[in-house]
Amino acid sequence: MAFASQGILLLADDGKPEWTTQVMQLAASVDKRKPTELALWSAANPNVQAAVDRLIQRGASEIVAVPLFIVASASDITSRVTSSVPCV
């Protein structure tokens, strides 16, 4: 059962151009079914909150976060995301 108010937040490291292209293509594909935003993480520019804000502007009242981190440890990801989004 699909919920119109559900949005998808893809979380990924901002890496090599090939990786970034693949993740952006994935986001575009998923966005055809549900509002989807991509938060590419770099040490200089964590943009998780901006992606959350865009999903809310698009009508999402529930956000499902999908981590696409290949190398980072789970504890590192959790601390980075929670420090970037005040509501978490």
Short mmCIF file of C-alpha atoms in Angstrom, two decimals:
data_model
loop_
_atom_site.label_atom_id
_atom_site.label_comp_id
_atom_site.label_asym_id
_atom_site.label_seq_id
_atom_site.Cartn_x
_atom_site.Cartn_y
_atom_site.Cartn_z
CA MET A 1 0.00 0.00 0.00
CA ALA A 2 1.51 3.34 -1.07
CA PHE A 3 1.17 6.50 0.95
CA ALA A 4 1.01 9.78 -0.99
CA SER A 5 2.56 11.59 1.96
CA GLN A 6 5.62 9.34 2.16
CA GLY A 7 8.96 10.60 0.86
CA ILE A 8 12.25 8.81 0.31
CA LEU A 9 15.53 10.30 1.52
CA LEU A 10 18.57 8.70 -0.10
CA LEU A 11 21.73 9.29 1.95
CA ALA A 12 25.07 8.80 0.21
CA ASP A 13 28.67 9.94 0.38
CA ASP A 14 29.66 12.46 -2.25
CA GLY A 15 32.33 10.44 -3.99
CA LYS A 16 33.73 9.90 -7.43
CA PRO A 17 31.75 11.31 -10.37
CA GLU A 18 30.71 7.81 -11.49
CA TRP A 19 29.23 7.05 -8.06
CA THR A 20 27.46 10.40 -7.89
CA THR A 21 25.97 9.83 -11.35
CA GLN A 22 24.70 6.37 -10.40
CA VAL A 23 23.13 7.61 -7.17
CA MET A 24 21.50 10.56 -8.95
CA GLN A 25 20.06 8.19 -11.57
CA LEU A 26 18.70 5.97 -8.80
CA ALA A 27 17.09 8.99 -7.13
CA ALA A 28 15.48 10.06 -10.42
CA SER A 29 14.14 6.56 -10.99
CA VAL A 30 12.65 6.23 -7.48
CA ASP A 31 11.26 9.77 -7.72
CA LYS A 32 8.94 8.60 -10.51
CA ARG A 33 7.06 6.54 -7.89
CA LYS A 34 7.48 8.55 -4.69
CA PRO A 35 8.89 11.97 -3.87
CA THR A 36 12.62 11.31 -3.50
CA GLU A 37 15.50 13.54 -2.55
CA LEU A 38 19.20 12.77 -2.46
CA ALA A 39 21.48 14.03 0.30
CA LEU A 40 25.09 13.76 -0.82
CA TRP A 41 27.40 14.01 2.15
CA SER A 42 30.78 15.67 2.10
CA ALA A 43 32.72 16.91 5.10
CA ALA A 44 32.46 20.47 3.83
CA ASN A 45 28.78 20.31 2.83
CA PRO A 46 26.42 18.04 4.75
CA ASN A 47 23.05 18.71 3.09
CA VAL A 48 20.76 16.27 4.87
CA GLN A 49 18.51 18.98 6.32
CA ALA A 50 18.14 20.65 2.92
CA ALA A 51 16.94 17.34 1.41
CA VAL A 52 14.50 16.82 4.31
CA ASP A 53 13.18 20.36 3.80
CA ARG A 54 12.65 19.69 0.07
CA LEU A 55 10.67 16.53 0.84
CA ILE A 56 8.47 18.44 3.30
CA GLN A 57 7.91 21.15 0.68
CA ARG A 58 6.86 18.40 -1.72
CA GLY A 59 4.20 17.24 0.75
CA ALA A 60 5.93 14.43 2.60
CA SER A 61 4.72 13.95 6.16
CA GLU A 62 6.64 10.68 6.59
CA ILE A 63 10.23 10.23 5.43
CA VAL A 64 11.96 6.90 4.89
CA ALA A 65 15.75 7.25 5.02
CA VAL A 66 17.73 4.85 2.84
CA PRO A 67 21.48 4.84 3.55
CA LEU A 68 23.72 4.14 0.57
CA PHE A 69 27.06 4.38 2.38
CA ILE A 70 29.45 1.75 1.09
CA VAL A 71 32.60 2.30 3.17
CA ALA A 72 31.69 4.26 6.32
CA SER A 73 30.90 2.45 9.57
CA ALA A 74 27.34 2.42 10.88
CA SER A 75 28.24 4.42 14.00
CA ASP A 76 29.96 7.07 11.87
CA ILE A 77 26.89 7.38 9.62
CA THR A 78 24.50 7.61 12.56
CA SER A 79 26.48 10.34 14.27
CA ARG A 80 26.87 12.34 11.06
CA VAL A 81 23.19 12.18 10.15
CA THR A 82 21.87 12.92 13.63
CA SER A 83 24.20 15.89 13.99
CA SER A 84 22.97 17.27 10.65
CA VAL A 85 19.22 17.04 11.27
CA PRO A 86 17.99 18.75 14.44
CA CYS A 87 14.72 16.79 14.56
CA VAL A 88 16.39 13.34 14.70
#
